[in-house]
Short mmCIF file of C-alpha atoms and ligand atoms in Angstrom, two decimals:
data_model
loop_
_atom_site.label_atom_id
_atom_site.label_comp_id
_atom_site.label_asym_id
_atom_site.label_seq_id
_atom_site.Cartn_x
_atom_site.Cartn_y
_atom_site.Cartn_z
CA MET A 20 29.58 34.10 36.49
CA LYS A 21 25.96 34.87 35.83
CA ILE A 22 24.71 37.68 38.03
CA LEU A 23 21.19 38.83 38.78
CA VAL A 24 20.41 42.35 40.00
CA VAL A 25 16.90 43.06 41.32
CA GLY A 26 15.69 46.64 40.78
CA SER A 27 15.26 49.30 38.12
CA GLY A 28 16.75 52.66 39.14
CA GLY A 29 19.90 54.74 38.79
CA ARG A 30 21.32 52.95 41.82
CA GLU A 31 20.95 49.59 40.10
CA HIS A 32 22.55 51.01 36.94
CA ALA A 33 25.56 52.13 39.00
CA VAL A 34 25.80 48.73 40.71
CA ILE A 35 25.63 46.92 37.35
CA ARG A 36 28.33 49.11 35.77
CA LYS A 37 30.61 48.47 38.72
CA LEU A 38 29.94 44.71 38.72
CA ARG A 39 30.83 44.55 35.04
CA GLU A 40 34.40 45.59 35.85
CA ASN A 41 34.99 42.10 37.26
CA PRO A 42 36.40 39.88 34.47
CA THR A 43 34.68 36.72 35.75
CA VAL A 44 31.24 38.26 35.15
CA THR A 45 29.86 36.87 31.90
CA GLU A 46 26.25 37.98 32.04
CA ILE A 47 24.14 40.33 34.16
CA PHE A 48 20.35 40.15 34.27
CA ALA A 49 18.35 43.09 35.63
CA LEU A 50 14.85 42.39 36.99
CA PRO A 51 13.17 44.45 35.69
CA GLY A 52 15.89 47.01 34.84
CA ASN A 53 14.94 49.84 32.50
CA GLY A 54 15.48 51.03 28.93
CA GLY A 55 18.81 52.64 29.80
CA ILE A 56 20.09 49.74 31.89
CA ALA A 57 19.42 47.56 28.82
CA ALA A 58 22.71 48.84 27.36
CA ASP A 59 24.62 47.16 30.22
CA ALA A 60 22.49 44.18 31.25
CA VAL A 61 19.79 41.86 29.96
CA CYS A 62 16.52 43.30 31.26
CA VAL A 63 13.81 40.78 32.09
CA PRO A 64 10.27 42.05 32.73
CA ILE A 65 9.81 40.61 36.21
CA GLY A 66 8.80 43.12 38.89
CA ALA A 67 11.11 43.66 41.87
CA ARG A 68 8.31 42.62 44.25
CA ASP A 69 7.39 39.41 42.44
CA ILE A 70 9.52 37.19 44.63
CA PRO A 71 8.32 33.76 43.43
CA ALA A 72 8.97 34.82 39.80
CA ILE A 73 12.43 36.18 40.71
CA ARG A 74 13.33 32.93 42.42
CA ASP A 75 12.03 30.79 39.53
CA PHE A 76 13.96 32.89 37.01
CA ALA A 77 17.16 32.66 39.04
CA VAL A 78 16.89 28.89 39.33
CA SER A 79 16.01 28.24 35.69
CA GLU A 80 18.71 30.61 34.42
CA GLY A 81 21.37 29.07 36.69
CA ILE A 82 22.26 32.36 38.38
CA ASP A 83 25.51 32.18 40.37
CA TYR A 84 25.06 35.30 42.50
CA ALA A 85 22.20 37.73 43.15
CA VAL A 86 22.26 41.35 44.33
CA VAL A 87 19.03 42.74 45.79
CA THR A 88 19.12 46.53 46.23
CA PRO A 89 15.59 48.03 46.59
CA ASP A 90 13.87 48.24 49.98
CA ASP A 91 10.60 46.45 49.24
CA PRO A 92 11.95 43.11 47.93
CA LEU A 93 14.38 43.04 50.85
CA VAL A 94 11.63 43.68 53.39
CA LEU A 95 9.42 41.11 51.61
CA GLY A 96 12.07 38.38 51.91
CA CYS A 97 13.63 38.22 48.44
CA VAL A 98 17.03 37.23 49.84
CA ASP A 99 15.44 34.54 52.04
CA ALA A 100 13.67 33.06 49.00
CA LEU A 101 16.79 33.08 46.81
CA GLU A 102 18.97 31.59 49.54
CA GLU A 103 16.42 28.83 50.15
CA ALA A 104 16.74 28.05 46.45
CA GLY A 105 20.50 27.76 46.90
CA ILE A 106 21.51 31.07 45.31
CA PRO A 107 24.04 33.17 47.22
CA CYS A 108 22.92 36.78 47.62
CA PHE A 109 24.04 40.23 48.59
CA GLY A 110 21.46 41.85 50.87
CA PRO A 111 19.88 41.30 54.28
CA ARG A 112 17.21 38.73 55.01
CA ALA A 113 13.74 40.00 55.90
CA ASP A 114 14.32 39.66 59.64
CA ALA A 115 17.22 42.15 59.36
CA ALA A 116 15.70 44.37 56.64
CA ILE A 117 13.12 45.33 59.26
CA ILE A 118 15.70 47.90 60.41
CA GLU A 119 14.34 49.98 57.51
CA GLY A 120 10.92 48.30 57.21
CA SER A 121 9.69 49.44 60.61
CA LYS A 122 10.59 52.72 62.29
CA VAL A 123 9.07 51.46 65.53
CA PHE A 124 11.55 48.57 65.36
CA SER A 125 14.58 50.74 64.57
CA LYS A 126 13.77 53.41 67.16
CA THR A 127 13.17 50.79 69.84
CA LEU A 128 16.44 49.07 68.89
CA MET A 129 18.38 52.32 69.27
CA GLN A 130 16.73 53.07 72.58
CA LYS A 131 17.42 49.58 73.93
CA TYR A 132 21.10 49.62 72.93
CA GLY A 133 21.87 53.27 73.68
CA ILE A 134 22.51 54.32 70.07
CA PRO A 135 22.15 58.12 69.76
CA THR A 136 18.95 59.19 67.97
CA ALA A 137 16.10 61.69 68.37
CA ARG A 138 13.88 61.12 71.43
CA PHE A 139 10.60 59.53 70.39
CA GLU A 140 7.30 57.91 71.29
CA SER A 141 5.45 55.35 69.16
CA PHE A 142 1.69 55.01 68.87
CA ASP A 143 -0.76 52.50 67.45
CA ARG A 144 -3.84 54.46 68.57
CA LEU A 145 -4.88 57.82 67.16
CA ASP A 146 -6.34 59.17 70.41
CA ALA A 147 -3.11 58.52 72.31
CA ALA A 148 -1.04 60.16 69.55
CA LEU A 149 -3.29 63.24 69.54
CA ARG A 150 -3.11 63.49 73.32
CA TYR A 151 0.69 63.36 73.20
CA LEU A 152 0.75 66.16 70.62
CA GLU A 153 -1.05 68.52 73.01
CA THR A 154 2.20 69.01 74.94
CA ALA A 155 4.92 67.89 72.46
CA ALA A 156 7.71 70.41 71.74
CA LEU A 157 7.56 72.11 68.31
CA PRO A 158 8.59 71.60 65.60
CA THR A 159 7.93 67.89 65.87
CA VAL A 160 8.49 65.05 63.41
CA VAL A 161 5.78 62.53 62.50
CA LYS A 162 6.86 59.32 60.76
CA ALA A 163 4.80 56.46 59.35
CA ASP A 164 6.08 53.16 60.74
CA GLY A 165 6.50 51.32 57.43
CA LEU A 166 7.92 51.95 53.96
CA ALA A 167 6.37 55.02 52.30
CA LEU A 168 8.66 55.85 49.34
CA GLY A 169 10.47 58.46 51.40
CA LYS A 170 7.26 60.43 51.83
CA GLY A 171 6.21 59.16 55.24
CA VAL A 172 8.06 61.86 57.19
CA ILE A 173 6.32 65.13 58.08
CA ILE A 174 8.10 67.94 59.88
CA ALA A 175 5.27 69.78 61.64
CA ARG A 176 5.91 73.38 62.73
CA THR A 177 2.51 73.77 64.42
CA ARG A 178 0.30 71.54 66.56
CA GLU A 179 -2.41 71.68 63.90
CA GLU A 180 0.00 70.42 61.20
CA ALA A 181 1.14 67.60 63.47
CA ARG A 182 -2.47 66.61 64.23
CA ARG A 183 -3.28 66.60 60.53
CA ALA A 184 -0.26 64.43 59.72
CA VAL A 185 -1.11 61.88 62.40
CA THR A 186 -4.79 61.79 61.40
CA ALA A 187 -3.92 61.37 57.71
CA MET A 188 -1.64 58.45 58.52
CA MET A 189 -3.61 56.67 61.24
CA GLN A 190 -7.21 57.37 60.30
CA GLU A 191 -7.34 58.24 56.60
CA GLY A 192 -4.87 55.53 55.57
CA ARG A 193 -2.66 57.93 53.62
CA PHE A 194 0.24 55.43 53.54
CA GLY A 195 -1.89 52.31 53.78
CA ARG A 196 -0.74 49.86 56.41
CA SER A 197 2.61 51.68 56.73
CA GLY A 198 0.82 54.48 58.60
CA GLU A 199 -1.20 52.39 61.04
CA ARG A 200 1.54 52.96 63.57
CA VAL A 201 3.46 56.21 63.87
CA VAL A 202 6.59 57.48 65.54
CA ILE A 203 6.57 61.06 66.84
CA GLU A 204 10.08 62.32 67.45
CA GLU A 205 12.17 65.23 68.52
CA TYR A 206 13.23 67.67 65.80
CA LEU A 207 17.00 67.67 65.30
CA GLU A 208 19.18 70.26 63.60
CA GLY A 209 22.57 70.08 61.93
CA PRO A 210 24.22 68.99 58.69
CA GLU A 211 23.05 65.62 57.34
CA VAL A 212 25.48 62.91 56.26
CA SER A 213 24.82 59.60 54.53
CA VAL A 214 27.20 56.75 55.28
CA LEU A 215 26.80 53.42 53.49
CA ALA A 216 28.67 50.51 55.03
CA PHE A 217 29.43 46.95 54.00
CA THR A 218 28.83 44.53 56.84
CA ASP A 219 28.82 40.75 57.13
CA SER A 220 27.52 41.02 60.74
CA ARG A 221 31.04 40.51 62.13
CA THR A 222 33.04 43.25 60.40
CA LEU A 223 31.77 46.64 59.26
CA VAL A 224 33.55 48.73 56.64
CA PRO A 225 32.15 52.21 56.01
CA MET A 226 32.23 53.51 52.45
CA VAL A 227 33.12 57.09 51.56
CA SER A 228 30.55 59.50 53.10
CA SER A 229 28.11 61.48 50.98
CA MET A 230 25.57 64.31 51.07
CA ASP A 231 22.12 64.00 49.52
CA HIS A 232 19.93 66.93 48.42
CA LYS A 233 16.42 65.73 49.19
CA ARG A 234 14.29 68.78 48.43
CA ALA A 235 13.03 69.36 44.90
CA LEU A 236 14.11 72.99 44.53
CA ASP A 237 17.24 75.12 44.87
CA GLY A 238 18.07 76.36 48.36
CA ASP A 239 16.50 73.22 49.93
CA ARG A 240 12.98 74.44 49.17
CA GLY A 241 10.04 72.49 47.78
CA LEU A 242 8.87 68.95 48.48
CA ASN A 243 10.94 66.06 49.70
CA THR A 244 12.05 63.75 46.86
CA GLY A 245 13.98 60.52 46.58
CA GLY A 246 17.07 62.75 46.16
CA MET A 247 17.99 65.36 43.54
CA GLY A 248 21.75 65.01 43.69
CA THR A 249 24.70 63.97 45.80
CA VAL A 250 28.33 64.72 46.48
CA ALA A 251 31.01 62.53 48.04
CA PRO A 252 32.83 62.78 50.33
CA ASN A 253 30.69 64.91 52.64
CA PRO A 254 32.95 67.73 53.92
CA TYR A 255 31.13 67.92 57.27
CA TYR A 256 32.13 64.33 58.00
CA THR A 257 35.59 64.80 59.50
CA GLU A 258 37.88 61.98 60.59
CA GLU A 259 37.06 62.77 64.20
CA ILE A 260 33.31 62.49 63.58
CA ALA A 261 33.86 59.30 61.57
CA ALA A 262 35.71 57.70 64.49
CA ARG A 263 32.91 58.69 66.85
CA CYS A 264 30.26 57.27 64.52
CA MET A 265 32.13 53.98 64.30
CA ASP A 266 32.25 53.65 68.12
CA GLU A 267 28.89 55.11 69.06
CA ILE A 268 26.68 54.15 66.12
CA PHE A 269 27.99 51.73 63.47
CA LEU A 270 29.48 48.92 65.57
CA PRO A 271 26.78 49.18 68.28
CA THR A 272 24.14 48.77 65.53
CA VAL A 273 25.79 45.63 64.15
CA ARG A 274 26.09 44.20 67.68
CA ALA A 275 22.49 45.14 68.50
CA MET A 276 21.18 43.30 65.44
CA ASN A 277 23.24 40.24 66.38
CA ALA A 278 21.94 40.38 69.96
CA GLU A 279 18.39 40.49 68.62
CA GLY A 280 19.06 37.35 66.58
CA ARG A 281 18.77 39.34 63.33
CA PRO A 282 22.33 39.49 61.93
CA PHE A 283 22.54 42.11 59.19
CA LYS A 284 24.51 41.25 56.05
CA GLY A 285 24.66 43.60 53.09
CA CYS A 286 24.83 47.36 52.79
CA LEU A 287 23.66 49.20 55.88
CA TYR A 288 22.87 52.87 55.29
CA PHE A 289 23.17 55.33 58.16
CA GLY A 290 21.29 58.61 57.71
CA LEU A 291 23.01 60.81 60.28
CA MET A 292 22.54 64.29 61.63
CA LEU A 293 25.56 66.03 63.13
CA THR A 294 23.91 67.85 66.04
CA GLU A 295 25.50 70.01 68.72
CA ASP A 296 25.27 66.97 71.00
CA GLY A 297 27.13 64.77 68.52
CA PRO A 298 26.11 62.55 65.61
CA LYS A 299 22.64 61.00 65.81
CA VAL A 300 20.79 58.51 63.62
CA ILE A 301 17.92 59.97 61.58
CA GLU A 302 17.18 56.72 59.80
CA TYR A 303 18.59 53.37 58.79
CA ASN A 304 18.16 51.91 55.34
CA CYS A 305 18.77 48.25 54.65
CA ARG A 306 20.34 48.94 51.24
CA PHE A 307 22.42 51.24 49.08
CA GLY A 308 21.02 54.79 48.90
CA ASP A 309 19.81 56.34 45.67
CA PRO A 310 21.46 58.64 44.47
CA GLU A 311 24.26 58.15 47.03
CA THR A 312 25.39 54.99 45.22
CA GLN A 313 25.94 56.99 42.03
CA VAL A 314 28.74 58.96 43.77
CA VAL A 315 30.05 56.29 46.14
CA LEU A 316 30.64 53.43 43.69
CA PRO A 317 32.56 55.54 41.12
CA LEU A 318 35.00 56.29 43.96
CA LEU A 319 35.37 52.61 44.93
CA GLU A 320 38.73 51.39 43.72
CA SER A 321 38.32 47.77 44.89
CA ASP A 322 36.32 45.21 42.96
CA LEU A 323 32.65 45.36 44.01
CA LEU A 324 31.80 41.72 43.33
CA THR A 325 34.78 40.54 45.40
CA VAL A 326 33.62 42.68 48.33
CA MET A 327 29.99 41.60 47.99
CA ARG A 328 30.87 37.92 47.94
CA ALA A 329 33.07 38.38 51.00
CA VAL A 330 30.04 39.88 52.78
CA THR A 331 27.89 36.89 51.81
CA GLU A 332 30.57 34.45 52.98
CA GLU A 333 31.22 36.37 56.21
CA ARG A 334 34.87 37.04 55.44
CA LEU A 335 34.75 40.78 54.91
CA ASP A 336 37.80 41.09 57.18
CA GLU A 337 39.84 39.28 54.50
CA VAL A 338 39.26 41.68 51.61
CA GLU A 339 40.47 45.17 50.92
CA VAL A 340 37.86 47.91 50.45
CA ARG A 341 39.67 50.94 49.07
CA PHE A 342 38.28 54.28 47.91
CA ARG A 343 40.00 56.83 45.70
CA SER A 344 40.75 60.08 47.49
CA ARG A 345 38.91 62.08 44.86
CA HIS A 346 35.50 63.78 44.70
CA ALA A 347 32.27 62.85 42.96
CA CYS A 348 29.05 64.70 42.20
CA CYS A 349 25.77 63.38 40.78
CA VAL A 350 23.09 65.71 39.40
CA ILE A 351 19.64 64.20 38.87
CA LEU A 352 17.67 65.26 35.79
CA ALA A 353 14.00 64.81 36.60
CA SER A 354 10.71 65.32 34.77
CA GLU A 355 9.12 68.71 35.50
CA GLY A 356 6.55 68.25 38.28
CA TYR A 357 8.41 65.47 40.11
CA PRO A 358 7.82 64.35 42.90
CA GLU A 359 4.13 64.94 42.17
CA HIS A 360 2.58 64.81 38.70
CA TYR A 361 4.81 64.61 35.65
CA GLU A 362 4.64 63.43 32.05
CA LYS A 363 6.73 60.70 30.53
CA GLY A 364 7.33 59.05 27.16
CA TYR A 365 9.48 61.86 25.68
CA PRO A 366 12.58 60.98 23.61
CA LEU A 367 15.70 60.89 25.79
CA GLU A 368 19.00 61.78 24.10
CA ILE A 369 22.23 60.77 25.82
CA PRO A 370 25.26 61.53 23.58
CA GLU A 371 27.67 58.61 23.25
CA ALA A 372 30.57 60.62 24.71
CA VAL A 373 28.90 61.12 28.10
CA ARG A 374 27.16 57.75 28.38
CA PRO A 375 29.68 56.25 30.84
CA GLN A 376 28.88 59.11 33.22
CA VAL A 377 25.10 58.79 32.99
CA TYR A 378 23.10 56.39 35.15
CA VAL A 379 19.59 55.88 33.87
CA ALA A 380 16.90 55.92 36.57
CA GLY A 381 13.62 56.08 34.65
CA ALA A 382 13.47 55.27 30.95
CA ALA A 383 11.89 52.81 28.56
CA LEU A 384 12.72 51.61 25.06
CA LYS A 385 9.96 52.36 22.57
CA ASP A 386 10.59 51.10 19.02
CA GLY A 387 14.33 51.20 19.74
CA GLN A 388 14.22 54.81 20.99
CA LEU A 389 14.98 55.64 24.62
CA VAL A 390 12.09 57.60 26.16
CA THR A 391 11.62 59.09 29.63
CA GLY A 392 9.87 56.74 32.01
CA GLY A 393 9.91 58.19 35.50
CA GLY A 394 10.15 61.18 37.81
CA ARG A 395 13.89 60.88 38.19
CA VAL A 396 15.18 60.20 34.66
CA VAL A 397 18.99 60.13 34.80
CA GLY A 398 21.85 60.85 37.20
CA CYS A 399 24.86 62.63 35.69
CA THR A 400 28.08 61.87 37.56
CA ALA A 401 31.61 63.22 37.43
CA VAL A 402 34.72 62.32 39.40
CA ALA A 403 37.54 64.84 39.81
CA ASP A 404 40.38 65.89 42.08
CA THR A 405 38.39 68.69 43.70
CA LEU A 406 34.74 69.02 44.64
CA ALA A 407 34.41 72.17 42.52
CA GLU A 408 35.61 70.30 39.42
CA ALA A 409 33.36 67.34 40.14
CA VAL A 410 30.32 69.63 40.43
CA ALA A 411 31.23 71.49 37.22
CA GLY A 412 31.84 68.16 35.48
CA ALA A 413 28.46 66.70 36.51
CA TYR A 414 26.63 69.80 35.27
CA ALA A 415 28.60 69.71 31.99
CA VAL A 416 27.34 66.14 31.45
CA ALA A 417 23.82 67.12 32.48
CA ASP A 418 23.78 69.95 29.92
CA GLN A 419 24.30 67.41 27.14
CA VAL A 420 21.41 65.12 28.07
CA GLN A 421 18.19 66.26 26.46
CA PHE A 422 14.50 65.54 26.94
CA LYS A 423 11.31 67.54 27.10
CA ASN A 424 10.23 68.95 30.50
CA ARG A 425 13.65 68.27 31.98
CA PHE A 426 14.48 69.94 35.27
CA CYS A 427 17.25 69.78 37.82
CA ARG A 428 18.51 71.68 40.83
CA ARG A 429 21.29 74.11 39.91
CA ASP A 430 22.86 74.10 43.38
CA ILE A 431 23.96 70.50 43.95
CA GLY A 432 27.22 70.69 45.92
CA ALA A 433 26.87 74.42 46.63
CA ARG A 434 26.53 73.96 50.38
CA ALA A 435 29.39 71.45 50.50
CA LEU A 436 31.58 73.96 48.62
CA THR A 437 31.08 76.52 51.37
CA VAL A 438 32.63 74.08 53.84
CA LYS A 439 35.79 73.15 52.05
CA GLU A 440 37.25 73.68 48.62
CA GLY A 441 38.53 70.42 47.12
P1 AMP B 178 13.85 60.04 56.37
O1 AMP B 178 12.93 59.54 55.30
O2 AMP B 178 13.67 59.40 57.71
O3 AMP B 178 15.28 60.13 55.90
O4 AMP B 178 13.47 61.57 56.58
C1 AMP B 178 13.46 62.45 55.50
C2 AMP B 178 14.11 63.73 55.91
O5 AMP B 178 13.39 64.34 56.97
C3 AMP B 178 15.52 63.55 56.45
O6 AMP B 178 16.48 63.50 55.45
C4 AMP B 178 15.66 64.77 57.32
O7 AMP B 178 16.04 65.90 56.54
C5 AMP B 178 14.27 65.00 57.84
N1 AMP B 178 14.13 64.46 59.20
C6 AMP B 178 13.81 63.21 59.55
N2 AMP B 178 13.80 63.07 60.90
C7 AMP B 178 14.12 64.28 61.41
C8 AMP B 178 14.28 64.79 62.74
N3 AMP B 178 14.10 64.04 63.83
N4 AMP B 178 14.61 66.09 62.87
C9 AMP B 178 14.80 66.89 61.79
N5 AMP B 178 14.66 66.47 60.52
C10 AMP B 178 14.33 65.18 60.32
N1 LIG B 179 18.76 58.96 49.07
C1 LIG B 179 18.09 58.43 50.19
C2 LIG B 179 17.62 57.06 50.06
O1 LIG B 179 18.07 56.27 49.24
O2 LIG B 179 16.73 56.69 50.82
#
């Protein structure tokens, strides 16, 4: 089978490695992929948002199955376009990807169907938003409606900060059209858990839970990033909480999307907060998380392509989705300065011995040499019998990967280790 994977990050590298385990896979094309992914797939320089070019490539190359993982092509209708061209896909259509593409949509959905989430109001006029902030409880959370590269969420501790956030989004166009509408919501507290789930809109199968580390610096300080590291499973996510999430959040979400005439097929990502009042949804993503995927897929024992095709064909109930009862940790090596200004183009050395454990997120090939090409450069992953060993293993891999201006958090997994040892 000829497979196409749309995207270019560490998540896509992890998906490609896992897909390659299936013996029927003959060729994988990554659009556009990156210099590191080029070791595992044929990279074709077509941007992930260039949907007509993706479709034309898939048709002319005779692609048998396509996997679309980044948010923007999904929201822009990449799966719709490929399916119209007769190519079966993994990923939601645009009308379901809106669950991530619009926070006003997802918050309204949760409210309508009684799915636990932070209380909220949505606004499309600045004056109304500012008036609401005069009496809103603090801290308060301001979110741009649309996609904003994970940067459209501001936790405001003072009224002035909240007013500035709303004005920057709605009046100064800080996130372009994404910020024309905003959601202002209640501030929640508690441990965060990421749960990715396969769903074909009839059956939902949660994957092993994970914990992201979103802030740039140790001790959860510094700016929000795309994610600086992950561990799986998440020790806060007990069996009891998992059962509650299934009943109160996961299945109600699938049913709600069906009731709205927007059946969701693909990977649905639940960003949860375990509050004193029970688990609540912080956000939905319409795709695999990055870098959650880099710890979840190495723990997947079942064949990924078999599961994905079952999702596409709406027979997820017929396949087995099994995870190893082990632990995984992924440490991101980033370029100094990320998530703001950073330099790239420095030689990137990944010793042969650790290559299977390294997922390349941002790199290019320059005259045959791998060079850094992004804020997040690589994710170093280890799987072990205990969390402590997985964390030590991931850092041991990270220590062997070299490039100039390299930086990472030194405390990935530290909080999880305080909860439970192995
Ligand atoms: P999001 O992009 O929606 O995942 O938000 C980014 C981060 O902001 C989340 O991972 C949370 O840590 C935090 N956050 C979002 N919404 C809330 C909320 N209502 N209360 C507290 N923290 C939040
Ligand atoms: N790691 C969070 C995300 O993929 O949005």
